[in-house]
PDB file of C-alpha atoms in Angstrom:
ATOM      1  CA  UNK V  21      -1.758 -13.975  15.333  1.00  0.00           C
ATOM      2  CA  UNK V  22      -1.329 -14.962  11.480  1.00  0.00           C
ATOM      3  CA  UNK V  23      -0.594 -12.139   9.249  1.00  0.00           C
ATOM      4  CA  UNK V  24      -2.010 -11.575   5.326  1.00  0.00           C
ATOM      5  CA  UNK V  25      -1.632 -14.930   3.188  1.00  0.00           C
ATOM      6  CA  UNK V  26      -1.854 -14.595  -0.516  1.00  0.00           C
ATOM      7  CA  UNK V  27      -1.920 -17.503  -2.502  1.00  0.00           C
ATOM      8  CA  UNK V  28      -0.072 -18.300  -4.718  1.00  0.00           C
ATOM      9  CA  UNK V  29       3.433 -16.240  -4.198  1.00  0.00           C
ATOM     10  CA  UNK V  30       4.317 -16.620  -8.161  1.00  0.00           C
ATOM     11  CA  UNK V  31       2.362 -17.034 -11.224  1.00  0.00           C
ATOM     12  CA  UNK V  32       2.775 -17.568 -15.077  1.00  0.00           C
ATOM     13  CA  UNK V  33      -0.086 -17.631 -17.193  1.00  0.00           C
ATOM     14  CA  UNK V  34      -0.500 -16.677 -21.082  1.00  0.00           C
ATOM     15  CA  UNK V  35      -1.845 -14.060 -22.614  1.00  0.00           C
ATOM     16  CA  UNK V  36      -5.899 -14.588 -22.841  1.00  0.00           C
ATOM     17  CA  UNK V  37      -5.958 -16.889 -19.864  1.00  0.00           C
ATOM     18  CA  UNK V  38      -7.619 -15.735 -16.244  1.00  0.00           C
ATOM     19  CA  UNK V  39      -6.625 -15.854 -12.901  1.00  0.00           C
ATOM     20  CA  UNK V  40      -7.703 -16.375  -9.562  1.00  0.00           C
ATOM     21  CA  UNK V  41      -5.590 -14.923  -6.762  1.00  0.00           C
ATOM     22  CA  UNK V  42      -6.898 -15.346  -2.782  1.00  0.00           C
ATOM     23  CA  UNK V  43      -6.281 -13.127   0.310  1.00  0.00           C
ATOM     24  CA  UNK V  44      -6.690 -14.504   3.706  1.00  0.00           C
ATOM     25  CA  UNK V  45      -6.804 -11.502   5.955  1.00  0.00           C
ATOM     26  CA  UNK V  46      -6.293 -11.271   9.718  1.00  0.00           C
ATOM     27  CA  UNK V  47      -8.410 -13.100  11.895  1.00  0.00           C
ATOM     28  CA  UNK V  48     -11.031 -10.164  12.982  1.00  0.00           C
ATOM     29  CA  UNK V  49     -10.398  -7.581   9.934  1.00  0.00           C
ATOM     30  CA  UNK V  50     -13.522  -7.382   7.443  1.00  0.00           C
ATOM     31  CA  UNK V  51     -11.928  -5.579   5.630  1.00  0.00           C
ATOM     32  CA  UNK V  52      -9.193  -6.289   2.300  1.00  0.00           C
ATOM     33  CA  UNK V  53      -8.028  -3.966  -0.267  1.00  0.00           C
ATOM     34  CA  UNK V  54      -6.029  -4.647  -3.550  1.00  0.00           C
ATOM     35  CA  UNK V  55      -3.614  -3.251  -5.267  1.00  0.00           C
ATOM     36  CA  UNK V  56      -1.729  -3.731  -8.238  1.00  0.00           C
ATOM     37  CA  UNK V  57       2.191  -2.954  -7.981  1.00  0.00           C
ATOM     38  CA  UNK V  58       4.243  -2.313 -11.199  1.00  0.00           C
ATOM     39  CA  UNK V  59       7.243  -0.174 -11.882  1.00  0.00           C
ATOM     40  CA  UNK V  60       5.689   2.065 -14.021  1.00  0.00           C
ATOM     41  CA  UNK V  61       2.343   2.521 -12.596  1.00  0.00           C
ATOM     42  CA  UNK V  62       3.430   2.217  -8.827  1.00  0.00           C
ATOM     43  CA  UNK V  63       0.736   0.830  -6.594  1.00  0.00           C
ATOM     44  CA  UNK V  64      -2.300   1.857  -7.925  1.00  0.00           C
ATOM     45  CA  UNK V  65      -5.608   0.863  -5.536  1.00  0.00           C
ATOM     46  CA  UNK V  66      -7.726  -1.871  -7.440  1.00  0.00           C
ATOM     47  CA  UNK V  67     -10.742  -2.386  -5.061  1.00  0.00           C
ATOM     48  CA  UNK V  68     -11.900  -2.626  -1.405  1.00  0.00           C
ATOM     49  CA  UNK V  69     -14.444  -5.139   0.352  1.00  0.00           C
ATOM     50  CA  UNK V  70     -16.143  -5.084   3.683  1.00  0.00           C
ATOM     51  CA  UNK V  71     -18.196  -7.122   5.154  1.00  0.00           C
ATOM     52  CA  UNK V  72     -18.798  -9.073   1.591  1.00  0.00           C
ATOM     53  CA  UNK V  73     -19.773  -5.786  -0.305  1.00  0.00           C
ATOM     54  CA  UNK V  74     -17.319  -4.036  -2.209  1.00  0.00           C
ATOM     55  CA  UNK V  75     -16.761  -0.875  -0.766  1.00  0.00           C
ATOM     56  CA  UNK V  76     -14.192   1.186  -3.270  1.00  0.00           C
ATOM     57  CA  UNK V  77     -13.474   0.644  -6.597  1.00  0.00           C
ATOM     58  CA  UNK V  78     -10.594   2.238  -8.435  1.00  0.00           C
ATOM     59  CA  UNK V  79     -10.291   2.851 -12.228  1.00  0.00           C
ATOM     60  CA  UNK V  80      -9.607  -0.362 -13.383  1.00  0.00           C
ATOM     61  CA  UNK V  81     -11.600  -2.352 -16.788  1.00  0.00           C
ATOM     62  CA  UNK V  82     -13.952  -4.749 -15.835  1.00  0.00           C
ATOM     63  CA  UNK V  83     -11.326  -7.462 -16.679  1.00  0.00           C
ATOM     64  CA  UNK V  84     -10.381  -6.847 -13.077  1.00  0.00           C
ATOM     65  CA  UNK V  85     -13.078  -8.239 -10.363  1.00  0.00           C
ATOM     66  CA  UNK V  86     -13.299  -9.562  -6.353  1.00  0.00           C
ATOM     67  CA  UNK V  87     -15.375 -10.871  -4.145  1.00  0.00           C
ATOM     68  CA  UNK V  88     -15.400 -11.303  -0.156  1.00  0.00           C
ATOM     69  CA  UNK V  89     -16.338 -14.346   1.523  1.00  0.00           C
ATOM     70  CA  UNK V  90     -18.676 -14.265   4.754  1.00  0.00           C
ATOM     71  CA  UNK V  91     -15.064 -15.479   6.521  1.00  0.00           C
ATOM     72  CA  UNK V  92     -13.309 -11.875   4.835  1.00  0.00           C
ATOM     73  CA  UNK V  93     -10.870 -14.115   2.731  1.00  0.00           C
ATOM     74  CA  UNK V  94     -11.020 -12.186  -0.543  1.00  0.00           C
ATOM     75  CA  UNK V  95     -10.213 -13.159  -4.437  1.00  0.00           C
ATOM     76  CA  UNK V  96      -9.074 -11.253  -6.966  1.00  0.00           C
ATOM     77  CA  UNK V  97     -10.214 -12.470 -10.614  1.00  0.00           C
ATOM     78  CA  UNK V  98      -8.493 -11.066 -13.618  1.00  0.00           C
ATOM     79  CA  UNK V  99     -10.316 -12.477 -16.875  1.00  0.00           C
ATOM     80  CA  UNK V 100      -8.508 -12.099 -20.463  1.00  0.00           C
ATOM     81  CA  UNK V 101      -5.045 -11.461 -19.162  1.00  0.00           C
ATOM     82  CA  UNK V 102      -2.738  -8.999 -21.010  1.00  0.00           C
ATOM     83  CA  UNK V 103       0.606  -8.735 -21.214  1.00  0.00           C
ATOM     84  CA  UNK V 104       0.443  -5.321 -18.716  1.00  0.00           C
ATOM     85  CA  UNK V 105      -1.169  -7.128 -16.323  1.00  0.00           C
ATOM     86  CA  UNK V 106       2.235  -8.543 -15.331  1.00  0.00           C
ATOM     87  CA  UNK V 107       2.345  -7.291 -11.621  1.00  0.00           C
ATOM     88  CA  UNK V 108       2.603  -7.712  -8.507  1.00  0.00           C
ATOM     89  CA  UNK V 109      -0.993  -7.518  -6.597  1.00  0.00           C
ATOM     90  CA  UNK V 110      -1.070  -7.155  -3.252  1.00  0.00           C
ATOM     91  CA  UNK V 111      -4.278  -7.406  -0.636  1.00  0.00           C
ATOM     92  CA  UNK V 112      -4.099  -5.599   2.225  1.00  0.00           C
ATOM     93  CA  UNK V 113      -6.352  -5.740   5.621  1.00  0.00           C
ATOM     94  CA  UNK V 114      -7.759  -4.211   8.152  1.00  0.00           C
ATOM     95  CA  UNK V 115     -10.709  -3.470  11.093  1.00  0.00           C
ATOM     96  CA  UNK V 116     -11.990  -1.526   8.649  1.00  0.00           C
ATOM     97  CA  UNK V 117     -14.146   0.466  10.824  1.00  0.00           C
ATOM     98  CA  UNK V 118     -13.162   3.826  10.092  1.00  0.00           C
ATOM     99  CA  UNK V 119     -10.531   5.361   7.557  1.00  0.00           C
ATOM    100  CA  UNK V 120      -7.907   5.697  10.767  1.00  0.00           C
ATOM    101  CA  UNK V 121      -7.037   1.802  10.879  1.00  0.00           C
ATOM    102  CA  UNK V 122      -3.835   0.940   9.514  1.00  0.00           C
ATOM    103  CA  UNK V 123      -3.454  -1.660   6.871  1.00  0.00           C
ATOM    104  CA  UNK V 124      -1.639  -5.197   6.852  1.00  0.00           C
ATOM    105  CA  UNK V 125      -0.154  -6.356   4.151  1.00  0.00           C
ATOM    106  CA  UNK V 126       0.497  -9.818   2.384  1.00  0.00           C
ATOM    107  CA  UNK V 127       3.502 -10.691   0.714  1.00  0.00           C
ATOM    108  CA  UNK V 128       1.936 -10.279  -2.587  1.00  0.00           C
ATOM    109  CA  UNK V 129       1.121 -12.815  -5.641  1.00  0.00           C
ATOM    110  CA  UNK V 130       3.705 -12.387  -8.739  1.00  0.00           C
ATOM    111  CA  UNK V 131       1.559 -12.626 -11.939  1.00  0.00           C
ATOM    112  CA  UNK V 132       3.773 -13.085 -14.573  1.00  0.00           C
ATOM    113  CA  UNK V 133       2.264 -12.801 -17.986  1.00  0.00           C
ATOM    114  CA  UNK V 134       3.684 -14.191 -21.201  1.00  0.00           C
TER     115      UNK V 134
ATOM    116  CA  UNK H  23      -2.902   9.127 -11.054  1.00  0.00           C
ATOM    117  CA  UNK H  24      -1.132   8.976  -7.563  1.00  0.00           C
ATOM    118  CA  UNK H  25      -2.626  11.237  -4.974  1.00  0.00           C
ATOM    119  CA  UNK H  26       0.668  11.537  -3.280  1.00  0.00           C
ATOM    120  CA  UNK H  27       4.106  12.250  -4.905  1.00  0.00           C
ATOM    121  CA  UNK H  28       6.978  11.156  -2.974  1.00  0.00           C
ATOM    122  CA  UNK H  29      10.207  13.807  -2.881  1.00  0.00           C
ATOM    123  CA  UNK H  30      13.052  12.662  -3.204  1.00  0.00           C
ATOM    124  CA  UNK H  31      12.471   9.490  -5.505  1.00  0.00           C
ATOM    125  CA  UNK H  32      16.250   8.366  -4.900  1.00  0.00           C
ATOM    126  CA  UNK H  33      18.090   8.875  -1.707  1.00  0.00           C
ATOM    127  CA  UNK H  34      21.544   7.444  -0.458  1.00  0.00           C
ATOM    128  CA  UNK H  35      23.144   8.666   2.723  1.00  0.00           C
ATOM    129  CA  UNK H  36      26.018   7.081   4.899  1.00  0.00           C
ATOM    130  CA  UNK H  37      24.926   5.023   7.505  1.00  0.00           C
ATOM    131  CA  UNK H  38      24.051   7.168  10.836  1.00  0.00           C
ATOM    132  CA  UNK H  39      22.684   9.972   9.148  1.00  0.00           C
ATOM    133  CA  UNK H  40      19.156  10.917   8.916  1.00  0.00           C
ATOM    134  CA  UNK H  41      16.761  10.260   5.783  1.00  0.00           C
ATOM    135  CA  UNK H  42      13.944  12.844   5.491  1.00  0.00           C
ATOM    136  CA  UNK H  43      11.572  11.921   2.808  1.00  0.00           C
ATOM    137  CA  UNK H  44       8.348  14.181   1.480  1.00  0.00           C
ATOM    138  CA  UNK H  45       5.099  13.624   0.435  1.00  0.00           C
ATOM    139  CA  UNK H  46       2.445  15.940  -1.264  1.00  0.00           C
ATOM    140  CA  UNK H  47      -1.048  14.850  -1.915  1.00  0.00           C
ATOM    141  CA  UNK H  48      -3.654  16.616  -3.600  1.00  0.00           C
ATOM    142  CA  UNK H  49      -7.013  16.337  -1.818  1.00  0.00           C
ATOM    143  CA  UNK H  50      -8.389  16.857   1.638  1.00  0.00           C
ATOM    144  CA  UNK H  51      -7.671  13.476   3.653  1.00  0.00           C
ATOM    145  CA  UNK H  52      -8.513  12.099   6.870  1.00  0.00           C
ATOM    146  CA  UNK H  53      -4.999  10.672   8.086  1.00  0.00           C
ATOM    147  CA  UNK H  54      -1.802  10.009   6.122  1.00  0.00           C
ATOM    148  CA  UNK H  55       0.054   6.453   6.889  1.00  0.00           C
ATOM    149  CA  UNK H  56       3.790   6.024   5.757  1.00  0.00           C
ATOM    150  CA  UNK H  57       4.822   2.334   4.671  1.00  0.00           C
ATOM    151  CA  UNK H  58       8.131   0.933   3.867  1.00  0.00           C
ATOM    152  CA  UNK H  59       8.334  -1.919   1.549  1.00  0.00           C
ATOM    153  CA  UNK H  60      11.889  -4.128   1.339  1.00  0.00           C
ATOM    154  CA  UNK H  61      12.756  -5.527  -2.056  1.00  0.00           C
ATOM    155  CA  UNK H  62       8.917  -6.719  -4.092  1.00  0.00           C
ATOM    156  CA  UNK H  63       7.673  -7.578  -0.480  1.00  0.00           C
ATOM    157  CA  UNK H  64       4.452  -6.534   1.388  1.00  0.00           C
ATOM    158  CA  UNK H  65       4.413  -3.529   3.038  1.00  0.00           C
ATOM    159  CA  UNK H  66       5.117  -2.927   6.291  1.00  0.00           C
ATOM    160  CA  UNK H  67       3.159  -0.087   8.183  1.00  0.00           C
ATOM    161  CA  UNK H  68       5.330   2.470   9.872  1.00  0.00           C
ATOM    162  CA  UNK H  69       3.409   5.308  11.018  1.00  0.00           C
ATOM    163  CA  UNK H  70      -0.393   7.014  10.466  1.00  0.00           C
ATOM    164  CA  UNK H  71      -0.908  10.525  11.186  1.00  0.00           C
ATOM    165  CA  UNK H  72      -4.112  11.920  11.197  1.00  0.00           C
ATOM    166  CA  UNK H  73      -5.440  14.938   9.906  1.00  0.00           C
ATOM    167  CA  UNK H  74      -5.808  17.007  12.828  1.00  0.00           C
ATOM    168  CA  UNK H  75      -2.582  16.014  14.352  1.00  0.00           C
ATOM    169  CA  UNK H  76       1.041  17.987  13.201  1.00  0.00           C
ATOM    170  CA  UNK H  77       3.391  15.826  14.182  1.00  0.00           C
ATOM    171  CA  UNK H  78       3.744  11.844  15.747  1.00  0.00           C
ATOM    172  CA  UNK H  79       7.125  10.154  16.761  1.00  0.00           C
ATOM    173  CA  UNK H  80       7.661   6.445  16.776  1.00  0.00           C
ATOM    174  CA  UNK H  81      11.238   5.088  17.682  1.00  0.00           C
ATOM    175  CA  UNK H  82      13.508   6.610  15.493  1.00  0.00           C
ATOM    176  CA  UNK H  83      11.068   8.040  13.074  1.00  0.00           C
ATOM    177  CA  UNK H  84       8.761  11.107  13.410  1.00  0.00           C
ATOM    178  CA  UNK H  85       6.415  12.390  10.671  1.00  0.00           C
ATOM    179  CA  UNK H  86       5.116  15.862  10.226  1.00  0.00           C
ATOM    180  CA  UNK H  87       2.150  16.841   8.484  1.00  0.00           C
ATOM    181  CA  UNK H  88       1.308  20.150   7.224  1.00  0.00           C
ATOM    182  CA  UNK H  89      -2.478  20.287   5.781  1.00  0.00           C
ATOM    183  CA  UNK H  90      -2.406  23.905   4.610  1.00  0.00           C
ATOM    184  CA  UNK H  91       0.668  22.721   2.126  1.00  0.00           C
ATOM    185  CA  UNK H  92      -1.122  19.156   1.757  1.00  0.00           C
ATOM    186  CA  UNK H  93       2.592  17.676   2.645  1.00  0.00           C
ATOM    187  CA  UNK H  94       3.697  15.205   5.207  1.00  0.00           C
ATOM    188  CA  UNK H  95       7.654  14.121   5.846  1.00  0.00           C
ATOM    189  CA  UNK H  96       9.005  11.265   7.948  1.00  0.00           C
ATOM    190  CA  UNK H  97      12.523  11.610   9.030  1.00  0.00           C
ATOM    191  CA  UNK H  98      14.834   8.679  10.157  1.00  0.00           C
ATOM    192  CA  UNK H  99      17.416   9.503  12.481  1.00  0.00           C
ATOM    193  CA  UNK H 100      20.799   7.378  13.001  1.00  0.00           C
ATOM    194  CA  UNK H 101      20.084   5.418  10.105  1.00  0.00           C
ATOM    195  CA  UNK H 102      21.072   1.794   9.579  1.00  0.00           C
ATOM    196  CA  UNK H 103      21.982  -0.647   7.048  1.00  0.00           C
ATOM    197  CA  UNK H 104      18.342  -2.275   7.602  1.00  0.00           C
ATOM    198  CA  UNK H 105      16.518   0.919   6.852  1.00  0.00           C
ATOM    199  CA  UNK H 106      17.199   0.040   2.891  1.00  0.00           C
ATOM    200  CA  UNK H 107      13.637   0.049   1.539  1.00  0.00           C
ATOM    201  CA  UNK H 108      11.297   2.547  -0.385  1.00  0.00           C
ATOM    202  CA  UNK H 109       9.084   4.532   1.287  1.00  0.00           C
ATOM    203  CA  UNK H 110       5.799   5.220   0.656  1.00  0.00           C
ATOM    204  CA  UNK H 111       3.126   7.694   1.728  1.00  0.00           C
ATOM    205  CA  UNK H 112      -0.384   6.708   1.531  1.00  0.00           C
ATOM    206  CA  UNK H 113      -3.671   9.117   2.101  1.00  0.00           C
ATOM    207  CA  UNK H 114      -6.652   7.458   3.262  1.00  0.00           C
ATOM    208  CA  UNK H 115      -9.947   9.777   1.555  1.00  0.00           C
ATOM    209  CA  UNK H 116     -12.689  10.268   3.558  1.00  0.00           C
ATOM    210  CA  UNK H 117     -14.527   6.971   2.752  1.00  0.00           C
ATOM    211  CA  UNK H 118     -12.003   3.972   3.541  1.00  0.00           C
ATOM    212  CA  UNK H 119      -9.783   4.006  -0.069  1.00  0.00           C
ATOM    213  CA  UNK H 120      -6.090   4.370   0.936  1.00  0.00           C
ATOM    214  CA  UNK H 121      -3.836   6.206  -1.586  1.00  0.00           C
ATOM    215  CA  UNK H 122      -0.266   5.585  -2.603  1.00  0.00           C
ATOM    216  CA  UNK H 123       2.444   8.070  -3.718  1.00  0.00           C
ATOM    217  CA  UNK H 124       5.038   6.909  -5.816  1.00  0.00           C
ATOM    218  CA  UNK H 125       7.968   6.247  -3.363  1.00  0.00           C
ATOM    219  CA  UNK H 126      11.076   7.140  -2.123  1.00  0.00           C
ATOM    220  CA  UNK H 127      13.944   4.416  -2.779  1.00  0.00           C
ATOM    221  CA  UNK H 128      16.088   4.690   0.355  1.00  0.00           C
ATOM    222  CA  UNK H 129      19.862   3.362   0.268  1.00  0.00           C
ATOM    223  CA  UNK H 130      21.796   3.133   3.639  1.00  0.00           C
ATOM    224  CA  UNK H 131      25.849   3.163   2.730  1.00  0.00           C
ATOM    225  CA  UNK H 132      27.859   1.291   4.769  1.00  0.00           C
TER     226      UNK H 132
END
């Protein structure tokens, strides 16, 4: 079966701009996580949604938001981009039944802010 | 801050040695998964552990997790050129939200 799709892979926006990024999880998971990857910070957990209602929420500014469709595909909106928001974000799913399902993960979407 | 803290950060052996990596984490968890992520990919899910098991083997890699010292380790034996990645441990809390440590950056000499 398909794996995790985010769209796009790469991405350059400026400074004060927003962004949409989209998960499409495995056909059957209701669940998708985020994360944000960067060298400094490592991969630090952004927010979870199941079942269309987000689940988990890490410690991340409001700038930083999701939703879940009733299909599971997921977006990620970052609003008033910064420069530190250059990262690589990554969405992750799975059953999401209980805490002992693994995760899948996509390939990731390269934000790239200048 | 992480909840798990990945020991060593660096490693480089010779091909067909073993790699044993670390992990500490600082809460109570329900399982511990180890990933391995090549080069700015996705991660790839190696191995989950859960928290009232001590030790799991899959192929060539076997994990061991201690609760009373909060620590897991994953060992690779006969390792190969392919197994260049980093490592990561990852704690799921009671309650779904998964957990990464900061990595172990695995190099496999030739």
């Amino acid at each position: 079966k398909a794996g995790v799709t985010q769209t796009p892979r790469y991405l350059i926006k400026t400074r004060g701009q927003q962004v949409t990024l989209s998960c499409s999880p495995i056909s059957g998971h209701r669940s998708v996580s985020w994360y944000q990857q960067t060298p400094g910070q490592g991969l630090q957990f952004l927010f979870e949604y199941f079942s269309e209602t987000q689940r988990n929420k890490g410690n991340f500014p409001g700038r930083f938001s999701g939703r879940q469709f009733s299909n599971s595909r997921s977006e990620m909106n970052v609003s008033t981009l910064e420069l530190g928001d250059s990262a690589l974000y990554l969405c992750a799913s799975s059953l999401g039944r209980d805490e002992s399902t693994e995760a899948f993960f996509g390939q990731g979407t390269r934000l790239t802010v200048v | 801050s992480q909840q798990g803290e990945e020991d060593p950060q660096a490693l480089s052996i010779q091909e067909g040695e073993n790699a044993t990596m670390n992990c500490s984490y600082k809460t109570s968890i329900n399982n511990l998964q180890w990933y391995r992520q090549n080069s700015g990919r996705g991660l790839v899910h190696l191995i989950l552990i859960r928290s009232n098991e001590r030790e799991k083997h899959s192929g060539r890699l076997r994990v061991t997790l201690d609760t009373s010292k909060k620590s897991s380790s994953l060992l690779i034996t006969a390792s190969r050129a392919a197994d260049t990645a980093s490592y990561f441990c990852a704690t799921a809390l009671f309650g779904s939200k998964i957990i990464f440590g900061s990595g172990t950056r695995l190099s496999i000499r030739p």
